[in-house]
PDB file of N, CA and C in Angstrom:
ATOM      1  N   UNK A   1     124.603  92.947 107.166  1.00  0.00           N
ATOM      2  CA  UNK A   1     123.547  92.288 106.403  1.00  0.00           C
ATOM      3  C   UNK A   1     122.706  91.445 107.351  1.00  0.00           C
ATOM      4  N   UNK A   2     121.180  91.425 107.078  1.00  0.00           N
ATOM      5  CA  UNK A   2     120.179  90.755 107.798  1.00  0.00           C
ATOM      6  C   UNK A   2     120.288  89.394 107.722  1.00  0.00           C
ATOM      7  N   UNK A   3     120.298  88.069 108.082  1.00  0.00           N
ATOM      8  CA  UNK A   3     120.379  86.908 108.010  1.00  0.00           C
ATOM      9  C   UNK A   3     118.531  86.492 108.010  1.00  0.00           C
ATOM     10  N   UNK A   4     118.472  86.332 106.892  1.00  0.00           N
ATOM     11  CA  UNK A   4     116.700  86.050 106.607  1.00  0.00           C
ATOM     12  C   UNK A   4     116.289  84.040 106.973  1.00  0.00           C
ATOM     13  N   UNK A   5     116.383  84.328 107.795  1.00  0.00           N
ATOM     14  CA  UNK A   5     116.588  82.612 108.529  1.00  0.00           C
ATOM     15  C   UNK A   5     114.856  82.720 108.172  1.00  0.00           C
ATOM     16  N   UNK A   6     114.181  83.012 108.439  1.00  0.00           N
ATOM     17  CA  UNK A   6     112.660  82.662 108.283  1.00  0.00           C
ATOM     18  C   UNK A   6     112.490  82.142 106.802  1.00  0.00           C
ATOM     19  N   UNK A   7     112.087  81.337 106.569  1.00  0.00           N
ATOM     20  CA  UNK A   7     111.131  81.144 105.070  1.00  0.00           C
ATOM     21  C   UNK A   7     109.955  80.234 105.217  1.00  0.00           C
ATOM     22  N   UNK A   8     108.636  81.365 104.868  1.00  0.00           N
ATOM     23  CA  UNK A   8     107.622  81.776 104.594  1.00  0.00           C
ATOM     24  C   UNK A   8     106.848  80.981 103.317  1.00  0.00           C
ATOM     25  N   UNK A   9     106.262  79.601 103.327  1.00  0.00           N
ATOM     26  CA  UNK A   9     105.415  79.792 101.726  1.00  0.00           C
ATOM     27  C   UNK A   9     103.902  80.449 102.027  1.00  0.00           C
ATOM     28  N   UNK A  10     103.866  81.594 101.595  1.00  0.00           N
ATOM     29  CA  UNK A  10     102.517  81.761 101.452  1.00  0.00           C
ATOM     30  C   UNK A  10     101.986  82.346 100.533  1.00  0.00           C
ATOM     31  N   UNK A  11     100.266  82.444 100.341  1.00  0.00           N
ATOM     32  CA  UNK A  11      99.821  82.286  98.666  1.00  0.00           C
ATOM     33  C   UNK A  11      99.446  83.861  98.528  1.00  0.00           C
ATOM     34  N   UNK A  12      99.138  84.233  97.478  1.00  0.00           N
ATOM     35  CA  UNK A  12      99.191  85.611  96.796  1.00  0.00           C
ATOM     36  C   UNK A  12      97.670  86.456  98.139  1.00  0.00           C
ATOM     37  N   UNK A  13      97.049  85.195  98.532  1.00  0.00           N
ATOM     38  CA  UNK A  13      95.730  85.574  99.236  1.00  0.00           C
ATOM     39  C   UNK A  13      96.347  86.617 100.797  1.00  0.00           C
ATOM     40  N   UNK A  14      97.324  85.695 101.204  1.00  0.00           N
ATOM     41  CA  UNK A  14      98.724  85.984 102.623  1.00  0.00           C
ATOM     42  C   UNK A  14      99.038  86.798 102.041  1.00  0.00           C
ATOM     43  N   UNK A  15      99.450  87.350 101.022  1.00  0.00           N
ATOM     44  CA  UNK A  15     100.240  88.397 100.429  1.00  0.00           C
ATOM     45  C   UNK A  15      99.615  89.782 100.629  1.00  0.00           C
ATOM     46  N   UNK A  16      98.544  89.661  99.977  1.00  0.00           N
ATOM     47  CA  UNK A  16      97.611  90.854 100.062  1.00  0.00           C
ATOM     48  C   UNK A  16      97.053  91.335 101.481  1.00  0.00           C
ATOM     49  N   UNK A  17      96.644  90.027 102.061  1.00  0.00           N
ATOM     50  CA  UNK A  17      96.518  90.763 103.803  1.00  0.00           C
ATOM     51  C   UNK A  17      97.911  91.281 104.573  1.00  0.00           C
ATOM     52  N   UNK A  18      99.085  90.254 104.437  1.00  0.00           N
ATOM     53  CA  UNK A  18     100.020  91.497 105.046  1.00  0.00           C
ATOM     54  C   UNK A  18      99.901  93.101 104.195  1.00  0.00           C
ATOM     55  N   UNK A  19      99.988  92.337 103.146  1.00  0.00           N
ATOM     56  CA  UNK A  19     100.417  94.474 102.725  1.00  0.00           C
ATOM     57  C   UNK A  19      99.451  95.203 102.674  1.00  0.00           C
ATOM     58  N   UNK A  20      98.112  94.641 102.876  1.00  0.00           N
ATOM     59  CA  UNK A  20      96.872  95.423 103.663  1.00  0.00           C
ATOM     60  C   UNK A  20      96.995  95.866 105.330  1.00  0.00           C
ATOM     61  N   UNK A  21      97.599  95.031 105.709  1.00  0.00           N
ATOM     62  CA  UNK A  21      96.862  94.750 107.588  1.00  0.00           C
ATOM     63  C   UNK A  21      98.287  94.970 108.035  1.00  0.00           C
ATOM     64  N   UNK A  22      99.502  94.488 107.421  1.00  0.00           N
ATOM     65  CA  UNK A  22     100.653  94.441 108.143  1.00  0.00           C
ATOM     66  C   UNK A  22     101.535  95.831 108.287  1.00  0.00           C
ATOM     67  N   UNK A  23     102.587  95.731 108.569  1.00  0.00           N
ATOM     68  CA  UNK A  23     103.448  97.225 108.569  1.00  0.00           C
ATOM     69  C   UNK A  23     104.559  96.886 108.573  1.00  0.00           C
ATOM     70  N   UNK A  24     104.873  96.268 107.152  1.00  0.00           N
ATOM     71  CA  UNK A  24     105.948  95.787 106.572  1.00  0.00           C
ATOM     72  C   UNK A  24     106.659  97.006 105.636  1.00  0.00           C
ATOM     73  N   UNK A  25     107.955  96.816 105.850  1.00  0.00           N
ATOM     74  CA  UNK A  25     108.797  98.182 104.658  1.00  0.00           C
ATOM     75  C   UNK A  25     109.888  97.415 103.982  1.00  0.00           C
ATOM     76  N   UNK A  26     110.740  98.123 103.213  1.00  0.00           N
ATOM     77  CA  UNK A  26     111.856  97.638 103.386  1.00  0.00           C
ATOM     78  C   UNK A  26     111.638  96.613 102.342  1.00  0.00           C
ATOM     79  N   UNK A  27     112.704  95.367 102.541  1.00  0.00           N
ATOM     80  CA  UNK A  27     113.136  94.491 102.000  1.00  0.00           C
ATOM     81  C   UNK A  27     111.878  93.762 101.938  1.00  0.00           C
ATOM     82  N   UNK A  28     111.217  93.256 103.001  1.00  0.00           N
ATOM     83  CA  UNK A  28     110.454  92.591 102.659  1.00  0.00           C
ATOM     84  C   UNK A  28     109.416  93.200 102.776  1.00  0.00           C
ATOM     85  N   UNK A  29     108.633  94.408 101.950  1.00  0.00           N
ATOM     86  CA  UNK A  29     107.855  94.882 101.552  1.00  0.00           C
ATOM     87  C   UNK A  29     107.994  94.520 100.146  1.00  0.00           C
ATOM     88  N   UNK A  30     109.760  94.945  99.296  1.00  0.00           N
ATOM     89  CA  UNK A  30     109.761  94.708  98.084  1.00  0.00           C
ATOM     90  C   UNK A  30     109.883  93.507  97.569  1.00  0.00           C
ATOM     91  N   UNK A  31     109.959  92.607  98.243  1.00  0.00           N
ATOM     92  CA  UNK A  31     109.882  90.848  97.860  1.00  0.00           C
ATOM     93  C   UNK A  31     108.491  90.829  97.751  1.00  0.00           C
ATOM     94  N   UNK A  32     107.860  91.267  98.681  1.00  0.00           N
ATOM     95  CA  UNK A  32     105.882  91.183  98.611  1.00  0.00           C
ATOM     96  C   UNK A  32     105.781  91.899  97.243  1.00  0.00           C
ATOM     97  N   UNK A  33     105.807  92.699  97.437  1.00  0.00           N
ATOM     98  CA  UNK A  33     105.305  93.676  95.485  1.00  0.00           C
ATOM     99  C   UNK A  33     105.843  93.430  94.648  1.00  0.00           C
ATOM    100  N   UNK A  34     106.910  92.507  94.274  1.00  0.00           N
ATOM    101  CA  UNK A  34     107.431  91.841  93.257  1.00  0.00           C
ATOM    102  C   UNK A  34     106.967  90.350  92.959  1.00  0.00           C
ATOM    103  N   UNK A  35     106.397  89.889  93.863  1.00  0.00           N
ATOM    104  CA  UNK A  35     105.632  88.839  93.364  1.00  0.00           C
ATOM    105  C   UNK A  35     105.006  88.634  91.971  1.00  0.00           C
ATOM    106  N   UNK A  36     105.327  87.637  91.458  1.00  0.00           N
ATOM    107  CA  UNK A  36     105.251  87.167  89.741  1.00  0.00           C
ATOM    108  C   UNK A  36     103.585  87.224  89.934  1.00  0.00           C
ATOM    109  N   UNK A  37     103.026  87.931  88.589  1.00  0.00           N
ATOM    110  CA  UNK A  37     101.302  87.626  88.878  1.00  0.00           C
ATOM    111  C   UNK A  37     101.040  86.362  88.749  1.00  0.00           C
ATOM    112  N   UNK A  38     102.161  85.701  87.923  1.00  0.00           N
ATOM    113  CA  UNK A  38     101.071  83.699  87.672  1.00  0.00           C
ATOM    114  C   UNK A  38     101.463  83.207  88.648  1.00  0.00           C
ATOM    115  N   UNK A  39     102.260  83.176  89.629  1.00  0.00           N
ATOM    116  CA  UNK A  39     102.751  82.461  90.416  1.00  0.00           C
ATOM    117  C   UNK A  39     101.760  82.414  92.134  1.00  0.00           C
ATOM    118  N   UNK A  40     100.845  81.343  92.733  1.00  0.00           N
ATOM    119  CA  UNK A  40     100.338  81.146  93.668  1.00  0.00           C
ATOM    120  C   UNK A  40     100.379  80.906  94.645  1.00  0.00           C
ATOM    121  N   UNK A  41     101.819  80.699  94.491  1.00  0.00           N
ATOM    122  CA  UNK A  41     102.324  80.452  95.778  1.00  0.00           C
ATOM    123  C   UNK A  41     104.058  80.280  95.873  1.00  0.00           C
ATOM    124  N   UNK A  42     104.451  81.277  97.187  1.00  0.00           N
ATOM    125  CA  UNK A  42     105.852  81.647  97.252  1.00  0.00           C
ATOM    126  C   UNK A  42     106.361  81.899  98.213  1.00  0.00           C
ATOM    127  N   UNK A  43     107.719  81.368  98.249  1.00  0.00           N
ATOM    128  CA  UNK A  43     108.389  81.071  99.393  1.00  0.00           C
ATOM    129  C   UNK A  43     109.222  82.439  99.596  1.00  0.00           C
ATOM    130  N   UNK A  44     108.694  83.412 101.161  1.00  0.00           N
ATOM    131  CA  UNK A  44     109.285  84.629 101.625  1.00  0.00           C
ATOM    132  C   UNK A  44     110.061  84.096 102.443  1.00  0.00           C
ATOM    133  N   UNK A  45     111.278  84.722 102.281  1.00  0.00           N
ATOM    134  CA  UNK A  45     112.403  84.974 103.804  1.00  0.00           C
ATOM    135  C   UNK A  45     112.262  86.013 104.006  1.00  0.00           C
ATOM    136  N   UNK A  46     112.669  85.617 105.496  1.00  0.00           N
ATOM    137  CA  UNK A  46     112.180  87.213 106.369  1.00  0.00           C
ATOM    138  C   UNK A  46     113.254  86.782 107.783  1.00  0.00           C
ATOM    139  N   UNK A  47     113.510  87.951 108.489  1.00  0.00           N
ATOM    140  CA  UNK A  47     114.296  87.769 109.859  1.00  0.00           C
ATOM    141  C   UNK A  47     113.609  87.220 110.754  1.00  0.00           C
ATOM    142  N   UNK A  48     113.690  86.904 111.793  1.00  0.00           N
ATOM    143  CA  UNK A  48     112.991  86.342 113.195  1.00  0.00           C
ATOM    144  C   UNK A  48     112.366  87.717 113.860  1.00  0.00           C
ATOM    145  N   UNK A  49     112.697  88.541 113.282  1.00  0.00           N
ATOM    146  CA  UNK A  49     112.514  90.051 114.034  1.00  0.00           C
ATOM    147  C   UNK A  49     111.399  90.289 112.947  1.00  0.00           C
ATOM    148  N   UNK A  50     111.369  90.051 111.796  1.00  0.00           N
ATOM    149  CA  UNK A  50     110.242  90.945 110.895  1.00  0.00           C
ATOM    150  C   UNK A  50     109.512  89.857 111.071  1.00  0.00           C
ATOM    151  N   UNK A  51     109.732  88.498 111.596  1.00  0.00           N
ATOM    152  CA  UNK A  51     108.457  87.280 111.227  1.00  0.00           C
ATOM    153  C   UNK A  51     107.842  87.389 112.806  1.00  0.00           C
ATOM    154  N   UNK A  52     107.983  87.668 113.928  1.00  0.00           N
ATOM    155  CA  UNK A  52     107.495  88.454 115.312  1.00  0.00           C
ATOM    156  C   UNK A  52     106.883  89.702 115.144  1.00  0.00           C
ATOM    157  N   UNK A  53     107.458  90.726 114.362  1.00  0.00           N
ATOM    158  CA  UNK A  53     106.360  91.988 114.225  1.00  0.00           C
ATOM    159  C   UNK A  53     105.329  91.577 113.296  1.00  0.00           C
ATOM    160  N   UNK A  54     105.611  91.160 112.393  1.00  0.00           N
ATOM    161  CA  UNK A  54     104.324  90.301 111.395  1.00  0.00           C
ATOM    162  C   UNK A  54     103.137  89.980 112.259  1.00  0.00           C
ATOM    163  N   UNK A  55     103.617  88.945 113.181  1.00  0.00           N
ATOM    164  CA  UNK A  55     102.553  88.510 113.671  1.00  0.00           C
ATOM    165  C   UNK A  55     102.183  88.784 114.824  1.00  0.00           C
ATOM    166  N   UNK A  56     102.826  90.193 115.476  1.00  0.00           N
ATOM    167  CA  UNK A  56     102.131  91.730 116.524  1.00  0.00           C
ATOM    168  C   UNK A  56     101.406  92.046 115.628  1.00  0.00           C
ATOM    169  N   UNK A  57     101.533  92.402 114.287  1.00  0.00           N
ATOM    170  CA  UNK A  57     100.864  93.320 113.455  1.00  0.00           C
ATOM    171  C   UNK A  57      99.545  92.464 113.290  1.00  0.00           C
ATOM    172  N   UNK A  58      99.314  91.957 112.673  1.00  0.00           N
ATOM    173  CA  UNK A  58      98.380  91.246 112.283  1.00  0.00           C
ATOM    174  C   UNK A  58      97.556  90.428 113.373  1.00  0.00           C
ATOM    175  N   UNK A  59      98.041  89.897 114.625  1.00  0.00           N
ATOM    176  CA  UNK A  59      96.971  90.237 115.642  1.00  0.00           C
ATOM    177  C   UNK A  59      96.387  91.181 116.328  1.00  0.00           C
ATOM    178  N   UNK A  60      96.862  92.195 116.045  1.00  0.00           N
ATOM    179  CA  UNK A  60      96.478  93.528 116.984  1.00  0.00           C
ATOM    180  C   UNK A  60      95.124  93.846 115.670  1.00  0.00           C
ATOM    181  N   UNK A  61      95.027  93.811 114.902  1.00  0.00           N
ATOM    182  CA  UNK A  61      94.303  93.952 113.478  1.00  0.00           C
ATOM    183  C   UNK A  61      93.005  93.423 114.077  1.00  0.00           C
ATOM    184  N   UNK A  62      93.325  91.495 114.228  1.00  0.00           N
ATOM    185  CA  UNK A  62      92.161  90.582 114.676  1.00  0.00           C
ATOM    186  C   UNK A  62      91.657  91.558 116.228  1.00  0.00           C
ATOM    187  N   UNK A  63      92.543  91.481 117.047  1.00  0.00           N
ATOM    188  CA  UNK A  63      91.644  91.981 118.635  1.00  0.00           C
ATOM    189  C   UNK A  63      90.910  93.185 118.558  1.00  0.00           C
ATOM    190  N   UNK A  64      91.727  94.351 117.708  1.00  0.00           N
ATOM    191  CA  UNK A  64      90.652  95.667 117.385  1.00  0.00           C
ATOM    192  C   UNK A  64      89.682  95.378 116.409  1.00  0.00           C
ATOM    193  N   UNK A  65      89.490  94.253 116.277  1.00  0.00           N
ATOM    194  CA  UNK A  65      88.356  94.408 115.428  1.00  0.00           C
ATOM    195  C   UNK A  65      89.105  94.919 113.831  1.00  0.00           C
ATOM    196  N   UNK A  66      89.871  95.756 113.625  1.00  0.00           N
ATOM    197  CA  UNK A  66      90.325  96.265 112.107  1.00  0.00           C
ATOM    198  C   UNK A  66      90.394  95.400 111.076  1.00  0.00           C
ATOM    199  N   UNK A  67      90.250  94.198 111.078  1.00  0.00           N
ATOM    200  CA  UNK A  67      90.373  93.334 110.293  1.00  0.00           C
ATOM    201  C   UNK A  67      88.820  93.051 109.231  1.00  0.00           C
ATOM    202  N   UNK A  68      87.737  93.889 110.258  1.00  0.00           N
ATOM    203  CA  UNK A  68      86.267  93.776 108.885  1.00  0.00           C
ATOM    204  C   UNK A  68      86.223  92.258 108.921  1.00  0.00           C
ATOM    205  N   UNK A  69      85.774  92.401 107.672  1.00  0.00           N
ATOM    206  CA  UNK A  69      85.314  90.829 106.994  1.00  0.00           C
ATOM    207  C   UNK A  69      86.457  89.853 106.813  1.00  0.00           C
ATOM    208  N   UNK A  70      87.594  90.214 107.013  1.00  0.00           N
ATOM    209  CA  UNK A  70      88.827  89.497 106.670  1.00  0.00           C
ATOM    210  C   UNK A  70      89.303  88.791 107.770  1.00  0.00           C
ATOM    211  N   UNK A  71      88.447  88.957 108.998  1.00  0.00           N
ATOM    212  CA  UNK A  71      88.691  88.721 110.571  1.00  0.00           C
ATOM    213  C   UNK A  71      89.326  87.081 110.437  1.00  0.00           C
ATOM    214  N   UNK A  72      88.580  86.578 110.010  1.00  0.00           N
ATOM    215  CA  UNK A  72      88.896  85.112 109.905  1.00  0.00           C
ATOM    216  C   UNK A  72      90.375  84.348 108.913  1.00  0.00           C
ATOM    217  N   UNK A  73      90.320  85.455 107.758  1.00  0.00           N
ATOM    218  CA  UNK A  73      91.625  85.080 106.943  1.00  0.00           C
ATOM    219  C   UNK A  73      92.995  85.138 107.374  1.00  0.00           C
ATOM    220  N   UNK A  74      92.515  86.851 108.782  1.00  0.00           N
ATOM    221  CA  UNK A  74      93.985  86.882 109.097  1.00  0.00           C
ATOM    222  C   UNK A  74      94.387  86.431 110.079  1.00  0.00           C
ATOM    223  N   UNK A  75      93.606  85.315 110.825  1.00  0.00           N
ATOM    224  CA  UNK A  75      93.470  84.587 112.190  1.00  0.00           C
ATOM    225  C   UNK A  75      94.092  83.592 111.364  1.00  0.00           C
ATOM    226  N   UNK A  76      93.873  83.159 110.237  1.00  0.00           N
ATOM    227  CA  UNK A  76      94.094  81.616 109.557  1.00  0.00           C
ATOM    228  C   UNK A  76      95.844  82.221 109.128  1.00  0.00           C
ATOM    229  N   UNK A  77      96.022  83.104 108.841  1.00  0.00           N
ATOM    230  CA  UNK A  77      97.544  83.544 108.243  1.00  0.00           C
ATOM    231  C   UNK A  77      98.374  83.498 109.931  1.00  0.00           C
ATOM    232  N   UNK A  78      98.313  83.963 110.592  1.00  0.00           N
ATOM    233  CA  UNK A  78      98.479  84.495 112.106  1.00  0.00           C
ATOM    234  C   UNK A  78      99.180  83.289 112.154  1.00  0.00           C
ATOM    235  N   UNK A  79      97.534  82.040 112.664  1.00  0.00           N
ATOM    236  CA  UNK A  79      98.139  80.723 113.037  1.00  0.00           C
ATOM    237  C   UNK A  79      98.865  80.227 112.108  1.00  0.00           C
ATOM    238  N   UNK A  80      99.321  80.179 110.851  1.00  0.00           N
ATOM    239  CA  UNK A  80     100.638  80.040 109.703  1.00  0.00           C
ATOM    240  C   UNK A  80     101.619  80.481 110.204  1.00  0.00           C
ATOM    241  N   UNK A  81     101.600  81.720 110.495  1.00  0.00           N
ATOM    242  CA  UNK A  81     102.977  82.241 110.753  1.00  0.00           C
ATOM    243  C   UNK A  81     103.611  82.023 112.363  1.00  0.00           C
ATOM    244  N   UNK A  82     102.935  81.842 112.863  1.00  0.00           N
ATOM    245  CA  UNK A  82     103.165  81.155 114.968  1.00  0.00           C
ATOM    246  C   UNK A  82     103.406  79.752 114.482  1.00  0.00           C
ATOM    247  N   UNK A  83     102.751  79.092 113.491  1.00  0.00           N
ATOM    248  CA  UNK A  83     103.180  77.366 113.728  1.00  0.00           C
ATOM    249  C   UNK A  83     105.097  77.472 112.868  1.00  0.00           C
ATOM    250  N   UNK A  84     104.731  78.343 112.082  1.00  0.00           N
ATOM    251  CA  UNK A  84     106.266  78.572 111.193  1.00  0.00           C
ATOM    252  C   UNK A  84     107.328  79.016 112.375  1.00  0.00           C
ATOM    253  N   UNK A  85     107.062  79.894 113.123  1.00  0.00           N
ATOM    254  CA  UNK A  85     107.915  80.762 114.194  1.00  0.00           C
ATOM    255  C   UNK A  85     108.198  79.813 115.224  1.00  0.00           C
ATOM    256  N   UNK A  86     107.196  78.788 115.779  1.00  0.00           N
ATOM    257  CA  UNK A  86     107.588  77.921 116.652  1.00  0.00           C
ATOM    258  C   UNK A  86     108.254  76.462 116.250  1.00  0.00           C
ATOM    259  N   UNK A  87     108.163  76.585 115.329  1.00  0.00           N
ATOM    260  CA  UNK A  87     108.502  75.005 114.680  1.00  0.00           C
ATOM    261  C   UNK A  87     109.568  75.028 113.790  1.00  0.00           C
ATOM    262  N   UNK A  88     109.552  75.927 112.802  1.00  0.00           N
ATOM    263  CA  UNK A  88     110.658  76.481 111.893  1.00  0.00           C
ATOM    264  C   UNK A  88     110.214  75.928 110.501  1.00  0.00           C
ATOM    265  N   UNK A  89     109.125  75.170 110.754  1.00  0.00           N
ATOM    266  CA  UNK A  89     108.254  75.187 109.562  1.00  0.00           C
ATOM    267  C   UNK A  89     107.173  75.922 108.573  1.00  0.00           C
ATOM    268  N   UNK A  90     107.570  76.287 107.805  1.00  0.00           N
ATOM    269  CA  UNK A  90     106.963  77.443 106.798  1.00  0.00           C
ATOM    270  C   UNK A  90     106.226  76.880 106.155  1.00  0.00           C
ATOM    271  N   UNK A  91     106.428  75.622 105.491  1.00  0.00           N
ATOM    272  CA  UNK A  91     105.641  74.933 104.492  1.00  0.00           C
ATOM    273  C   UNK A  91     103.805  75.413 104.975  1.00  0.00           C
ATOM    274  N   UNK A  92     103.400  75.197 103.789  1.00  0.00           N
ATOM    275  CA  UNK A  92     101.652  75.354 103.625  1.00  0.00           C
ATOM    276  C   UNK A  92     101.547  73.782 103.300  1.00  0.00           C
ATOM    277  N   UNK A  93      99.992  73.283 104.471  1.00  0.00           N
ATOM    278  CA  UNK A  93     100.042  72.081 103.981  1.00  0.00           C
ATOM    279  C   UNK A  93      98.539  72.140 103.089  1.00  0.00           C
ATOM    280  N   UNK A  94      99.281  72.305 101.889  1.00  0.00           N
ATOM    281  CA  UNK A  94      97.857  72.353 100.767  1.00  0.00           C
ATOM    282  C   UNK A  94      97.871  71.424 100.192  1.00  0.00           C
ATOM    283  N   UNK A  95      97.215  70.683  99.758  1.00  0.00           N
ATOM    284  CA  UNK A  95      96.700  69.637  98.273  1.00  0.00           C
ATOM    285  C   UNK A  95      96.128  69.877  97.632  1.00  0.00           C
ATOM    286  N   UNK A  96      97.245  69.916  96.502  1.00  0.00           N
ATOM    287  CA  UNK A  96      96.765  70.439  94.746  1.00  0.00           C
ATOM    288  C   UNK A  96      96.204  68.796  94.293  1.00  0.00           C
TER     289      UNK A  96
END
C-alpha cells in the first residue's frame, strides 16, 4: 500500500487543470472525479512521487507553451504545489 503523506487543499478551479494538463491515473485520478459538486474546496492526498510528477507535468505544459490561455492559472497551481512539496504545507491561504 502507497503511504499518501502529501495533502493537497485545492479548489475545484486546481482540479480541472490537473485533469486537463496533468497525467494523473489511478487513485488519484479517482479522488479528482469524485469530487462532491457543492464542495470548493478539498483536501487531496497524494504520494511524494505523484505530488513531483504533478508538478513535471504541469510545468512542462507552462514551458511548451500547451497551457493556451490557462498559462497563468497553471503557473499559480505549480507554485501551490512546490511551496506544499518544499514545506509540507498544503494549506491554500484564501480569505473567505
Amino acid at each position: 500500500m502507497t503511504n499518501l503523506t502529501e495533502r493537497i487543499q485545492l479548489t475545484r478551479e486546481h482540479r480541472d487543470l490537473i485533469l486537463k494538463y496533468g497525467y494523473v491515473s489511478g487513485r488519484l485520478e479517482t479522488s479528482l472525479r469524485r469530487w462532491p459538486k457543492d464542495q470548493v474546496i478539498r483536501r487531496v492526498g497524494m504520494t511524494r512521487v505523484e505530488l513531483q510528477w504533478l508538478i513535471g507535468d504541469l510545468s512542462h505544459v507552462c514551458v511548451k507553451g500547451k497551457a493556451g490561455s490557462d498559462v497563468e492559472a497553471v503557473a499559480d497551481l505549480c507554485d501551490h504545489l512546490e511551496y506544499a512539496q518544499q514545506t509540507g504545507d498544503g494549506d491554500l491561504d484564501i480569505l473567505w
